[in-house]
Amino acid sequence: MTKEIAGSETHSKKNDEEHVRARQSGGMPDFEKIENSSSFRELMSRKKRFLIPTTILFLGLYLLFNIVISYTTWLNATFIGDITWVWVFAFGLFAMTWILVTVYMRRAAKFDEMAKATLKEFDYDEEEPK
Amino acid sequence: MNVTVIAIFVFIVGITLVITYFAAKRTNSASDFYTAGGGLTGWQNGLAIAGDYLSAASFLGIAGAIALFGFDGFLFSIGYLVAYLVVLFIVAEPLRNLGKYTLADMINARFNAKKVRGAAALSSITIVIFYMIAQLVGAGALIQLLFGIDYIWAVLLVGIMMTIYVLFGGMTATSWVQIIKAVLLMIGTVILSFLVLKNFNFNILEMFTQMKTATPHGEAYLSPGVKYKIPLDTISLMLALVLGTAGLPHILMRFFTVKDAKTARSSVMWATWIVGIFYVMTIFLGFGAAAFVGSDLITATNPAGNMAAPLLAQALGGDVLMSFISAVAFATILAVVAGLVLTGASAFAHDIYGQIIKKGQATEHQQMLAARYASLGVSAFSILLAIFAQSLNVAFLVSLAFCIAASANLPVIIYTIFWKRFNTTGAVSAILTGLISALVLVSLSPSVMSPEAGAAIFVGDPIFPLTNPALFSVPLGFIGGWVGTMLSKERDLKKYSEVNVRANTGGFRQL
């Protein structure tokens, strides 16, 4: 695929259609087969293993923080000088966000590879994005 | 009005119009108009998301709230930032893999039913209109203060600018206005933060010590509870903020402007860093304004505290910095409202006209015409509403928009991606239950009904005690979706396999 294209969308559309036609003689790909393949199931289980605990963790910490500051004065205790724990916890939520985003970016690169491999297994190749 | 203000102001207007001119040349198809042809890179789209997200409520509102209420003002910053994890983990990639221009596209990748698309378009339009009124009314009041222009002319000025960007330059112009605005906003905020820290001798500990005595609140200023005294109300508001972002249509639309899920992901990463650093700096802006401007002057200029940042610039950097910060505030408003107009137009022109009325058979030319007429319509309608709403207290509409996004859009997004049994009845009832319960509960809440005359829209005792109903309306949205699904026998497991594979692999995008 070397020819210049106006929009990536029309391009991949053509590409997809070609692939699908070439493979299925006009029919739809068998998504259930892909869904039940071991490679796709592995991808999903890895995704879930990462996403479910981290989502529970960050939403939990966030809600905990709001509940604690709404109902108690625990975090008004001093941390250093006149900085109280409430500011430390708040900044901790900022740090948590940045850390989880960074960790996810790394994990997602792995998910991408697995997704690509799954697609390849079923004869579907996304062209390299230009 | 001095020469510096006018010069900076003309410069910003000029540069955005030049961008619009070049963008207009490149806007030849519906895909260009709605998604800039999907050609933005990760950092560009990340900056544009930040530009779309950091509204005047963020820049001026949070700085003012921290200046007046200390820690409680900072709560918004926390909620707005953590929300990006929800966007990244749950929404961004499936949305890019399944959708074309709008949220309704994504849900319809699974259902392909008019009523589902109609319901999704309705909730998007409602959110956009509320958000827009809050922005435009705020903009009118601000520009009146900053440049001494009459409210009506100020609203018209912003309204005409946003219409020009969207009408001629579509998403390409809107994106670049947002990118430039994000850069200007960061520069302005860094300069202000630096000056504030310099005045505290670059000593954070000393800053906190001084803040204990700098405001009328005394030591309480540094602790929660100055502004938000009702625990359930605080928790409900914070829930709306953290879950709402992932359902805001104008933010969701920004994931269609990139070529694939991977770029959508890196956009969120960029946005999270930019937005996060900005929100950390809101502390310095707020503390600085409280210490070096003083709450008396801040509230005398604007009771809600919206002038804290410009006044701080005046106090620390004189007229030139004040002019620059005012111009940044103006650019901030423009970028946000342009994004809103485009989103509203996409719901009308693409979802309702293109897909429901024309059943997806509209020609490219018809689509472009519809998009442009819809942009004009959305702009005109919002400007009219904003002119009528001048004397109303509409600041709560931003939180309400977040609440509707969390209650009406998030449940249907999550069910569409993750729940095999989900069906069209469930999708419609999830959206409508969330939307209606949020609207009804807000109209009965203290935001709309207050015993004090002038504090809210109607005078009377509120029937529902929470100012933000998210704590009730979000679960109701989820329950509504579940009940609707169970009431209908319809299910299409084959279709779910397709959606599941496409959402998670990014393949087969054009089927």
mmCIF file with all atom_site columns, C-alpha atoms in Angstrom, chain B residues 296-382:
data_model
loop_
_atom_site.group_PDB
_atom_site.id
_atom_site.type_symbol
_atom_site.label_atom_id
_atom_site.label_alt_id
_atom_site.label_comp_id
_atom_site.label_asym_id
_atom_site.label_entity_id
_atom_site.label_seq_id
_atom_site.pdbx_PDB_ins_code
_atom_site.Cartn_x
_atom_site.Cartn_y
_atom_site.Cartn_z
_atom_site.occupancy
_atom_site.B_iso_or_equiv
_atom_site.pdbx_formal_charge
_atom_site.auth_seq_id
_atom_site.auth_comp_id
_atom_site.auth_asym_id
_atom_site.auth_atom_id
_atom_site.pdbx_PDB_model_num
ATOM 1  C CA . ASP B 1 296 ? -12.378 41.124 50.007 1.00 0.00 ? 296 ASP B CA 1
ATOM 2  C CA . LEU B 1 297 ? -11.215 42.468 46.677 1.00 0.00 ? 297 LEU B CA 1
ATOM 3  C CA . ILE B 1 298 ? -11.836 39.122 44.912 1.00 0.00 ? 298 ILE B CA 1
ATOM 4  C CA . THR B 1 299 ? -15.460 38.912 46.066 1.00 0.00 ? 299 THR B CA 1
ATOM 5  C CA . ALA B 1 300 ? -16.041 42.620 45.478 1.00 0.00 ? 300 ALA B CA 1
ATOM 6  C CA . THR B 1 301 ? -15.028 42.192 41.823 1.00 0.00 ? 301 THR B CA 1
ATOM 7  C CA . ASN B 1 302 ? -17.002 38.965 41.324 1.00 0.00 ? 302 ASN B CA 1
ATOM 8  C CA . PRO B 1 303 ? -18.877 37.197 44.138 1.00 0.00 ? 303 PRO B CA 1
ATOM 9  C CA . ALA B 1 304 ? -18.097 33.736 42.745 1.00 0.00 ? 304 ALA B CA 1
ATOM 10 C CA . GLY B 1 305 ? -14.363 34.451 42.764 1.00 0.00 ? 305 GLY B CA 1
ATOM 11 C CA . ASN B 1 306 ? -13.930 34.134 39.005 1.00 0.00 ? 306 ASN B CA 1
ATOM 12 C CA . MET B 1 307 ? -11.636 37.159 38.840 1.00 0.00 ? 307 MET B CA 1
ATOM 13 C CA . ALA B 1 308 ? -9.073  35.749 41.277 1.00 0.00 ? 308 ALA B CA 1
ATOM 14 C CA . ALA B 1 309 ? -6.563  34.730 38.593 1.00 0.00 ? 309 ALA B CA 1
ATOM 15 C CA . PRO B 1 310 ? -6.665  37.978 36.571 1.00 0.00 ? 310 PRO B CA 1
ATOM 16 C CA . LEU B 1 311 ? -6.462  40.038 39.780 1.00 0.00 ? 311 LEU B CA 1
ATOM 17 C CA . LEU B 1 312 ? -3.499  37.959 40.909 1.00 0.00 ? 312 LEU B CA 1
ATOM 18 C CA . ALA B 1 313 ? -1.800  38.667 37.585 1.00 0.00 ? 313 ALA B CA 1
ATOM 19 C CA . GLN B 1 314 ? -2.448  42.371 38.127 1.00 0.00 ? 314 GLN B CA 1
ATOM 20 C CA . ALA B 1 315 ? -0.992  42.243 41.645 1.00 0.00 ? 315 ALA B CA 1
ATOM 21 C CA . LEU B 1 316 ? 2.171   40.318 40.720 1.00 0.00 ? 316 LEU B CA 1
ATOM 22 C CA . GLY B 1 317 ? 2.859   41.306 37.132 1.00 0.00 ? 317 GLY B CA 1
ATOM 23 C CA . GLY B 1 318 ? 1.031   44.541 36.500 1.00 0.00 ? 318 GLY B CA 1
ATOM 24 C CA . ASP B 1 319 ? -1.120  45.458 33.519 1.00 0.00 ? 319 ASP B CA 1
ATOM 25 C CA . VAL B 1 320 ? 0.769   43.477 30.899 1.00 0.00 ? 320 VAL B CA 1
ATOM 26 C CA . LEU B 1 321 ? 0.427   40.160 32.722 1.00 0.00 ? 321 LEU B CA 1
ATOM 27 C CA . MET B 1 322 ? -3.175  40.949 33.577 1.00 0.00 ? 322 MET B CA 1
ATOM 28 C CA . SER B 1 323 ? -3.867  41.561 29.877 1.00 0.00 ? 323 SER B CA 1
ATOM 29 C CA . PHE B 1 324 ? -2.172  38.316 28.948 1.00 0.00 ? 324 PHE B CA 1
ATOM 30 C CA . ILE B 1 325 ? -4.110  36.288 31.523 1.00 0.00 ? 325 ILE B CA 1
ATOM 31 C CA . SER B 1 326 ? -7.367  37.937 30.420 1.00 0.00 ? 326 SER B CA 1
ATOM 32 C CA . ALA B 1 327 ? -6.594  37.054 26.820 1.00 0.00 ? 327 ALA B CA 1
ATOM 33 C CA . VAL B 1 328 ? -5.819  33.470 27.891 1.00 0.00 ? 328 VAL B CA 1
ATOM 34 C CA . ALA B 1 329 ? -9.173  33.341 29.676 1.00 0.00 ? 329 ALA B CA 1
ATOM 35 C CA . PHE B 1 330 ? -10.844 34.547 26.499 1.00 0.00 ? 330 PHE B CA 1
ATOM 36 C CA . ALA B 1 331 ? -9.038  31.923 24.386 1.00 0.00 ? 331 ALA B CA 1
ATOM 37 C CA . THR B 1 332 ? -10.027 29.313 26.976 1.00 0.00 ? 332 THR B CA 1
ATOM 38 C CA . ILE B 1 333 ? -13.693 30.107 26.571 1.00 0.00 ? 333 ILE B CA 1
ATOM 39 C CA . LEU B 1 334 ? -13.485 30.168 22.768 1.00 0.00 ? 334 LEU B CA 1
ATOM 40 C CA . ALA B 1 335 ? -11.821 26.771 22.516 1.00 0.00 ? 335 ALA B CA 1
ATOM 41 C CA . VAL B 1 336 ? -14.347 25.106 24.806 1.00 0.00 ? 336 VAL B CA 1
ATOM 42 C CA . VAL B 1 337 ? -17.468 26.552 23.197 1.00 0.00 ? 337 VAL B CA 1
ATOM 43 C CA . ALA B 1 338 ? -16.206 25.736 19.695 1.00 0.00 ? 338 ALA B CA 1
ATOM 44 C CA . GLY B 1 339 ? -15.803 22.105 20.743 1.00 0.00 ? 339 GLY B CA 1
ATOM 45 C CA . LEU B 1 340 ? -19.313 22.149 22.198 1.00 0.00 ? 340 LEU B CA 1
ATOM 46 C CA . VAL B 1 341 ? -20.885 23.589 19.041 1.00 0.00 ? 341 VAL B CA 1
ATOM 47 C CA . LEU B 1 342 ? -19.212 20.914 16.952 1.00 0.00 ? 342 LEU B CA 1
ATOM 48 C CA . THR B 1 343 ? -20.424 18.156 19.276 1.00 0.00 ? 343 THR B CA 1
ATOM 49 C CA . GLY B 1 344 ? -23.974 19.473 19.327 1.00 0.00 ? 344 GLY B CA 1
ATOM 50 C CA . ALA B 1 345 ? -23.927 19.772 15.539 1.00 0.00 ? 345 ALA B CA 1
ATOM 51 C CA . SER B 1 346 ? -22.695 16.191 15.154 1.00 0.00 ? 346 SER B CA 1
ATOM 52 C CA . ALA B 1 347 ? -25.601 14.883 17.222 1.00 0.00 ? 347 ALA B CA 1
ATOM 53 C CA . PHE B 1 348 ? -28.139 16.798 15.115 1.00 0.00 ? 348 PHE B CA 1
ATOM 54 C CA . ALA B 1 349 ? -26.591 16.486 11.670 1.00 0.00 ? 349 ALA B CA 1
ATOM 55 C CA . HIS B 1 350 ? -24.898 13.090 11.819 1.00 0.00 ? 350 HIS B CA 1
ATOM 56 C CA . ASP B 1 351 ? -27.046 11.143 14.276 1.00 0.00 ? 351 ASP B CA 1
ATOM 57 C CA . ILE B 1 352 ? -30.513 12.550 13.778 1.00 0.00 ? 352 ILE B CA 1
ATOM 58 C CA . TYR B 1 353 ? -30.429 13.763 10.157 1.00 0.00 ? 353 TYR B CA 1
ATOM 59 C CA . GLY B 1 354 ? -27.784 11.541 8.580  1.00 0.00 ? 354 GLY B CA 1
ATOM 60 C CA . GLN B 1 355 ? -28.482 8.256  10.329 1.00 0.00 ? 355 GLN B CA 1
ATOM 61 C CA . ILE B 1 356 ? -32.082 8.372  11.554 1.00 0.00 ? 356 ILE B CA 1
ATOM 62 C CA . ILE B 1 357 ? -33.802 10.425 8.846  1.00 0.00 ? 357 ILE B CA 1
ATOM 63 C CA . LYS B 1 358 ? -31.533 9.590  5.913  1.00 0.00 ? 358 LYS B CA 1
ATOM 64 C CA . LYS B 1 359 ? -30.688 6.090  7.207  1.00 0.00 ? 359 LYS B CA 1
ATOM 65 C CA . GLY B 1 360 ? -27.000 6.614  6.464  1.00 0.00 ? 360 GLY B CA 1
ATOM 66 C CA . GLN B 1 361 ? -27.705 7.213  2.770  1.00 0.00 ? 361 GLN B CA 1
ATOM 67 C CA . ALA B 1 362 ? -26.962 10.964 2.734  1.00 0.00 ? 362 ALA B CA 1
ATOM 68 C CA . THR B 1 363 ? -24.442 12.080 0.146  1.00 0.00 ? 363 THR B CA 1
ATOM 69 C CA . GLU B 1 364 ? -21.186 13.709 1.214  1.00 0.00 ? 364 GLU B CA 1
ATOM 70 C CA . HIS B 1 365 ? -22.544 17.066 0.083  1.00 0.00 ? 365 HIS B CA 1
ATOM 71 C CA . GLN B 1 366 ? -25.781 16.645 2.062  1.00 0.00 ? 366 GLN B CA 1
ATOM 72 C CA . GLN B 1 367 ? -23.781 15.632 5.142  1.00 0.00 ? 367 GLN B CA 1
ATOM 73 C CA . MET B 1 368 ? -21.595 18.720 4.915  1.00 0.00 ? 368 MET B CA 1
ATOM 74 C CA . LEU B 1 369 ? -24.575 21.016 4.450  1.00 0.00 ? 369 LEU B CA 1
ATOM 75 C CA . ALA B 1 370 ? -26.380 19.417 7.363  1.00 0.00 ? 370 ALA B CA 1
ATOM 76 C CA . ALA B 1 371 ? -23.289 19.725 9.567  1.00 0.00 ? 371 ALA B CA 1
ATOM 77 C CA . ARG B 1 372 ? -22.963 23.419 8.767  1.00 0.00 ? 372 ARG B CA 1
ATOM 78 C CA . TYR B 1 373 ? -26.652 24.214 9.216  1.00 0.00 ? 373 TYR B CA 1
ATOM 79 C CA . ALA B 1 374 ? -26.643 22.310 12.499 1.00 0.00 ? 374 ALA B CA 1
ATOM 80 C CA . SER B 1 375 ? -23.586 24.271 13.695 1.00 0.00 ? 375 SER B CA 1
ATOM 81 C CA . LEU B 1 376 ? -25.368 27.509 12.919 1.00 0.00 ? 376 LEU B CA 1
ATOM 82 C CA . GLY B 1 377 ? -28.517 26.312 14.652 1.00 0.00 ? 377 GLY B CA 1
ATOM 83 C CA . VAL B 1 378 ? -26.725 25.109 17.785 1.00 0.00 ? 378 VAL B CA 1
ATOM 84 C CA . SER B 1 379 ? -24.738 28.367 17.964 1.00 0.00 ? 379 SER B CA 1
ATOM 85 C CA . ALA B 1 380 ? -27.764 30.616 17.521 1.00 0.00 ? 380 ALA B CA 1
ATOM 86 C CA . PHE B 1 381 ? -29.842 28.667 20.044 1.00 0.00 ? 381 PHE B CA 1
ATOM 87 C CA . SER B 1 382 ? -27.073 28.731 22.665 1.00 0.00 ? 382 SER B CA 1
#
